[in-house]
Short mmCIF file of C-alpha atoms in Angstrom, two decimals:
data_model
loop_
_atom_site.label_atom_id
_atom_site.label_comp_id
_atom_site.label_asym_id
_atom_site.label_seq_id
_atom_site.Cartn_x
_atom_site.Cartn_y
_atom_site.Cartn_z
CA UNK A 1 -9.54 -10.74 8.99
CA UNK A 2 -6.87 -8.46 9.21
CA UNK A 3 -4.01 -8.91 11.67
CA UNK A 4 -4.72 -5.01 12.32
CA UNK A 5 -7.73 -3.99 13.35
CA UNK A 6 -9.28 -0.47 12.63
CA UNK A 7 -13.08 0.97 13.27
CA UNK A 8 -14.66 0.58 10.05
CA UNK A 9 -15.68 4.60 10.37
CA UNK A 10 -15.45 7.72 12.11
CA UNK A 11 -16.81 10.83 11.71
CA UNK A 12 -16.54 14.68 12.59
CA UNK A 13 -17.80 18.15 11.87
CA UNK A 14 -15.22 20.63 10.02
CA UNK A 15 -12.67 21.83 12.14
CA UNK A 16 -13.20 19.02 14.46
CA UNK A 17 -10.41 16.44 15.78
CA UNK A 18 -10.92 12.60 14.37
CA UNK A 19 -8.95 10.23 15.73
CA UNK A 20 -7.84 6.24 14.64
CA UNK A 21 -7.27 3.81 16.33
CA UNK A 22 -4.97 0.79 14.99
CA UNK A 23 -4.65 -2.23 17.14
CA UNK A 24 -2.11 -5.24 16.30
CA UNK A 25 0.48 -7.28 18.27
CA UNK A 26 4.24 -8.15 19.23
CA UNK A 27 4.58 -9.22 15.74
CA UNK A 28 3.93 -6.76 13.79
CA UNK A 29 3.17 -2.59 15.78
CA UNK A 30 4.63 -4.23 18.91
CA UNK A 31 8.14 -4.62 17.04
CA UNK A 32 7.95 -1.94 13.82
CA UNK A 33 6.90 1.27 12.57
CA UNK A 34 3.86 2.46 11.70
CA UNK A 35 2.86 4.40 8.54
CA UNK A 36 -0.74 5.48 7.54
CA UNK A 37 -2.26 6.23 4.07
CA UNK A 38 -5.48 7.83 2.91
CA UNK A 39 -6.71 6.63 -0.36
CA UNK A 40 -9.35 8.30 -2.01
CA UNK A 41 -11.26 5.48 -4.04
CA UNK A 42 -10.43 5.83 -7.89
CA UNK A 43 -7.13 8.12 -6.90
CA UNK A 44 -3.48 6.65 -5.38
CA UNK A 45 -3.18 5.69 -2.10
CA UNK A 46 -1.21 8.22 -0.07
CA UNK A 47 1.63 8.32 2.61
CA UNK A 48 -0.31 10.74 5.40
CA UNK A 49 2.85 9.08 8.25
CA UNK A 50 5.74 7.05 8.27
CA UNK A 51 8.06 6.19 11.17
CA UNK A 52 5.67 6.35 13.84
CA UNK A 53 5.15 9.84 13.51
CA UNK A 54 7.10 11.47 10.69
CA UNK A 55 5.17 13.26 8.22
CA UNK A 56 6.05 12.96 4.75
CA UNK A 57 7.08 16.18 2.74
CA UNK A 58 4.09 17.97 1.83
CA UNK A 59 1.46 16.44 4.20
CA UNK A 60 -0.34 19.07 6.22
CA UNK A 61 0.39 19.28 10.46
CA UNK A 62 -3.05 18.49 10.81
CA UNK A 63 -1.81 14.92 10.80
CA UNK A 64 -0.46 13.04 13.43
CA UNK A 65 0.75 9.86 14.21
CA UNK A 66 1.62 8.06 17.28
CA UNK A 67 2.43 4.67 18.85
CA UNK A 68 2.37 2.80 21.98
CA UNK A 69 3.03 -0.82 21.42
CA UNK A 70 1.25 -2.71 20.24
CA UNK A 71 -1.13 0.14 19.02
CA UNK A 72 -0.59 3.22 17.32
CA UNK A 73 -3.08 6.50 16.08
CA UNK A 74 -3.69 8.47 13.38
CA UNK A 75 -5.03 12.14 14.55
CA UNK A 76 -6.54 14.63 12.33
CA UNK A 77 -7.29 17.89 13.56
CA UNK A 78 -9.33 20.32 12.07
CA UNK A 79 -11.28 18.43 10.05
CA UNK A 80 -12.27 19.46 6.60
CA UNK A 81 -14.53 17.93 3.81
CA UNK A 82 -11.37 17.34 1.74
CA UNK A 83 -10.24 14.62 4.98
CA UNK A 84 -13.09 12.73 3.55
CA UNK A 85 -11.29 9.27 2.62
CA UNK A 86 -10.38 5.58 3.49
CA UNK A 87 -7.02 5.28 5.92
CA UNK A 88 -5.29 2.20 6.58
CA UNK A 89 -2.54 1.57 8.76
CA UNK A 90 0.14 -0.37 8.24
CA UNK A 91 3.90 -2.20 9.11
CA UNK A 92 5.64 -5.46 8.74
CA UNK A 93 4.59 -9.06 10.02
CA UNK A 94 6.98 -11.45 11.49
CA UNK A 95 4.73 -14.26 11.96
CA UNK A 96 3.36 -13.60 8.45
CA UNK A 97 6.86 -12.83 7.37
CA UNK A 98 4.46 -9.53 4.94
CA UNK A 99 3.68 -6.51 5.13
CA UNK A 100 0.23 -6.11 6.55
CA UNK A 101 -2.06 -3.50 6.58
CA UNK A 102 -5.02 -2.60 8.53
CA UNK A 103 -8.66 -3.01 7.43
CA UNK A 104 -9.74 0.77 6.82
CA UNK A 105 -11.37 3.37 8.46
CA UNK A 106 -13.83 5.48 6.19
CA UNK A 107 -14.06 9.30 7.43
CA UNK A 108 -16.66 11.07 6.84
CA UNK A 109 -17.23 14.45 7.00
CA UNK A 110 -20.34 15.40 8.66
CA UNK B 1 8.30 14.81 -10.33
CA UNK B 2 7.50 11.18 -9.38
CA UNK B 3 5.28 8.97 -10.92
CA UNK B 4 3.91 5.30 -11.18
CA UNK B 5 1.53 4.68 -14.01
CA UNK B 6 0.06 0.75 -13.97
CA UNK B 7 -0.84 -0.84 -17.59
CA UNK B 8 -2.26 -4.09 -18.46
CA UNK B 9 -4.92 -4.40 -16.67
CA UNK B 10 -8.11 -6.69 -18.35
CA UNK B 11 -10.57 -9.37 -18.67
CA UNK B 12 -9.18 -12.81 -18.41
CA UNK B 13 -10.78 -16.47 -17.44
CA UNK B 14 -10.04 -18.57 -14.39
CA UNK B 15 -6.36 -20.40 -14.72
CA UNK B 16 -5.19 -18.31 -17.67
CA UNK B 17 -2.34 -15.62 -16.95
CA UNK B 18 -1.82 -11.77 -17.24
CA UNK B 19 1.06 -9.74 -16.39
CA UNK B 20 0.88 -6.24 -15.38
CA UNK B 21 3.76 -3.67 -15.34
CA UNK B 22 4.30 0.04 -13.54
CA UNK B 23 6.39 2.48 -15.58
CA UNK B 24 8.52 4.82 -13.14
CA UNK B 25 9.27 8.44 -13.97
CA UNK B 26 10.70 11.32 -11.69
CA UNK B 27 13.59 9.14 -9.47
CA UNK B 28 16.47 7.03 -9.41
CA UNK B 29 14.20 3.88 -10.11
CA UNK B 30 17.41 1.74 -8.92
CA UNK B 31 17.84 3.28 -5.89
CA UNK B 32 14.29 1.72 -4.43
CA UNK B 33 12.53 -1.34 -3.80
CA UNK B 34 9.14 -1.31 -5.45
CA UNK B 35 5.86 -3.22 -4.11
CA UNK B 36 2.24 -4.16 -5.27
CA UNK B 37 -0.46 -3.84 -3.63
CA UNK B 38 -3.93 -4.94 -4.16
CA UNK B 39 -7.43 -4.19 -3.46
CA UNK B 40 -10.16 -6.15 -4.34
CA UNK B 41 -13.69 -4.65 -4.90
CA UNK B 42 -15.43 -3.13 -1.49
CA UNK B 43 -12.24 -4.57 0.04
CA UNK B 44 -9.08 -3.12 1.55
CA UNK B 45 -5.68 -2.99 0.46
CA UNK B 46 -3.41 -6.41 0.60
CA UNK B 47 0.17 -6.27 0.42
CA UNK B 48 0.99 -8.91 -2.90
CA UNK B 49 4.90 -8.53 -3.38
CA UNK B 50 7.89 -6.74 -2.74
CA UNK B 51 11.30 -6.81 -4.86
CA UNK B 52 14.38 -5.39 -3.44
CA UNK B 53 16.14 -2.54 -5.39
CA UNK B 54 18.38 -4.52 -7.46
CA UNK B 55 16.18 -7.12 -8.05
CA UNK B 56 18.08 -9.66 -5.67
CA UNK B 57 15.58 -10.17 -3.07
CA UNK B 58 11.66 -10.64 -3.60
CA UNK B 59 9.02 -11.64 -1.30
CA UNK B 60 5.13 -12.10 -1.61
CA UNK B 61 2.04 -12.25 0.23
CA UNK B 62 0.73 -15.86 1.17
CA UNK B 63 -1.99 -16.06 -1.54
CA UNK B 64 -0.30 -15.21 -4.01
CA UNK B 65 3.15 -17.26 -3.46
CA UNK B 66 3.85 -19.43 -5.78
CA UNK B 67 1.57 -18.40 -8.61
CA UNK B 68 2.89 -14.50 -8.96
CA UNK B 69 6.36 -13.19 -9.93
CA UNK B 70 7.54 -9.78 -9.59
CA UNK B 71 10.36 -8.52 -11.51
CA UNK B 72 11.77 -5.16 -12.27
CA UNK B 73 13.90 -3.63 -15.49
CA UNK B 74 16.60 -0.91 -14.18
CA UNK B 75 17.67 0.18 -17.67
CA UNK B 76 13.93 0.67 -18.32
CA UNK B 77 12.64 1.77 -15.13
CA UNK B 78 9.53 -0.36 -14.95
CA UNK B 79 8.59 -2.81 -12.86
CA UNK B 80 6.28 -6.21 -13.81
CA UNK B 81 3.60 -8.93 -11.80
CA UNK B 82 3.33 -12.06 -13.75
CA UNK B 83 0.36 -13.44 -12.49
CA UNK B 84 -0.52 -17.15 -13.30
CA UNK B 85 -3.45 -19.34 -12.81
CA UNK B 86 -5.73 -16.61 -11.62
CA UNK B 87 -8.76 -17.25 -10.14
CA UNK B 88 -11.78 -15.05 -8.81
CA UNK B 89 -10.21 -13.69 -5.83
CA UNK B 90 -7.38 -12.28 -7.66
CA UNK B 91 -9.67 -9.61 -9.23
CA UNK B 92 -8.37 -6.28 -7.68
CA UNK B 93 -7.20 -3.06 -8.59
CA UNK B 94 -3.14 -3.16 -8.67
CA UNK B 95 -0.95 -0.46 -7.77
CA UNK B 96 2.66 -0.18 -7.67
CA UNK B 97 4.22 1.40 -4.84
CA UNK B 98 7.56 2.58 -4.27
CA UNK B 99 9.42 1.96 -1.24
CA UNK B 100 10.38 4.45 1.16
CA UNK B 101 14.27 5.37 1.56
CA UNK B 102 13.31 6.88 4.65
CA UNK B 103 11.29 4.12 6.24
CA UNK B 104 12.14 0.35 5.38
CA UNK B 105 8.38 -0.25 5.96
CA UNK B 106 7.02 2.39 4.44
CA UNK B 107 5.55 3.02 0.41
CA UNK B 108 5.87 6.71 -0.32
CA UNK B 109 4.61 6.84 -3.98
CA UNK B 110 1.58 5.06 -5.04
CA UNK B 111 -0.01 4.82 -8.41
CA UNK B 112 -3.56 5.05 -9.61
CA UNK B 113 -4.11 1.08 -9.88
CA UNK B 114 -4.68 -1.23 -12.91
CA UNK B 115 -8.11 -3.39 -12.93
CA UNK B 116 -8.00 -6.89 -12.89
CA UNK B 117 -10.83 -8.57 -13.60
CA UNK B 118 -10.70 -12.58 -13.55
CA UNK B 119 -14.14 -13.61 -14.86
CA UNK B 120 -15.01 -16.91 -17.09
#
């Protein structure tokens, strides 16, 4: 059971918006910053946000990140079949004194 | 450009050891701390350990503390999980991560994973 919790899936047509949802506490969103990955199964995980709501060098606008405490979204607009992917969210623990991450949200492309 | 290849990866029976180790290419390997991550089959990803840049500071997930030990080589640029007395939940795929400059709790640079299996 993950400190974090995340909808196991979501779902869209192409070019529609997707949005996750990442729930936690004062320990851990309520006090840090937020990053999300996609991960691909077989491939590297990969930074999609950092900081909230930076995007990394490279990562499409299409992604979006925000935060209010203690919860904090991961929005991707126009969806394509390429989106298609676990994402996790994640930050530090306090309480755990770790970094924690949340349990994953598979997206699938209708 | 940057890259993280895992190695070491096996077979290996309940209680027995294995160490793993991430070879860095493409940045300043000293200038970063460097994590592991695991994630187990149908499972999701579980922070295991972090090491500070220099090697000076190192932390680790609750079930692994006390049985793992990361360490890292600067002159060699590759980082190392000594994992003892393994036992079935330990089997996971391993990736190194680096850690962000820009974002204390961030990991900007994953690798593909090494398998662990831990099977009698």
């Amino acid at each position: 059971q993950s400190l974090l919790t995340q909808p196991p899936s979501a779902s869209g047509t192409p070019g529609q918006t997707v949005t996750i949802a990442c729930s936690g506490g004062s320990s851990n969103i309520g006090s840090y910053s937020v990053s999300w990955y996609s991960h691909v199964p077989g491939r590297a995980p990969k930074l999609l946000i950092y900081g909230n709501d930076q995007r990394p060098s490279g990562v499409p606008a299409r992604f979006s990140g925000s935060k209010s405490a203690p919860s904090a979204s991961l929005a991707i607009s126009s969806l394509q079949s390429d989106d298609e992917a676990d994402y996790y969210c994640s930050t530090w623990d306090d309480d755990l004194n770790a970094w924690v991450f949340g349990g994953g949200t598979r997206v699938t492309v209708l | 450009q940057v890259h993280l290849v895992e190695s070491g990866g096996g077979v290996v029976q309940p209680g027995r050891s294995l160490r793993v180790s991430c070879a860095a290419s493409g940045f300043i390997f000293r200038d970063n701390a460097m994590h592991w991550v695991r994630q187990a089959p149908g499972k999701g990803l579980e922070w295991v350990a972090m090491i500070s840049f220099d090697g000076s500071d190192k932390s680790y997930g609750a079930s692994v503390k006390g049985r793992f030990t990361v360490s890292r080589d600067n002159l060699r640029d590759t980082l190392s999980l000594q994992m003892n007395d393994l036992g079935p939940d330990d089997s996971a795929v391993y990736f190194c991560a680096r850690g962000s400059r820009d974002d204390l709790w961030a990991l900007d640079v994953w690798g593909q994973g090494t398998l662990v299996t831990v099977s009698s």
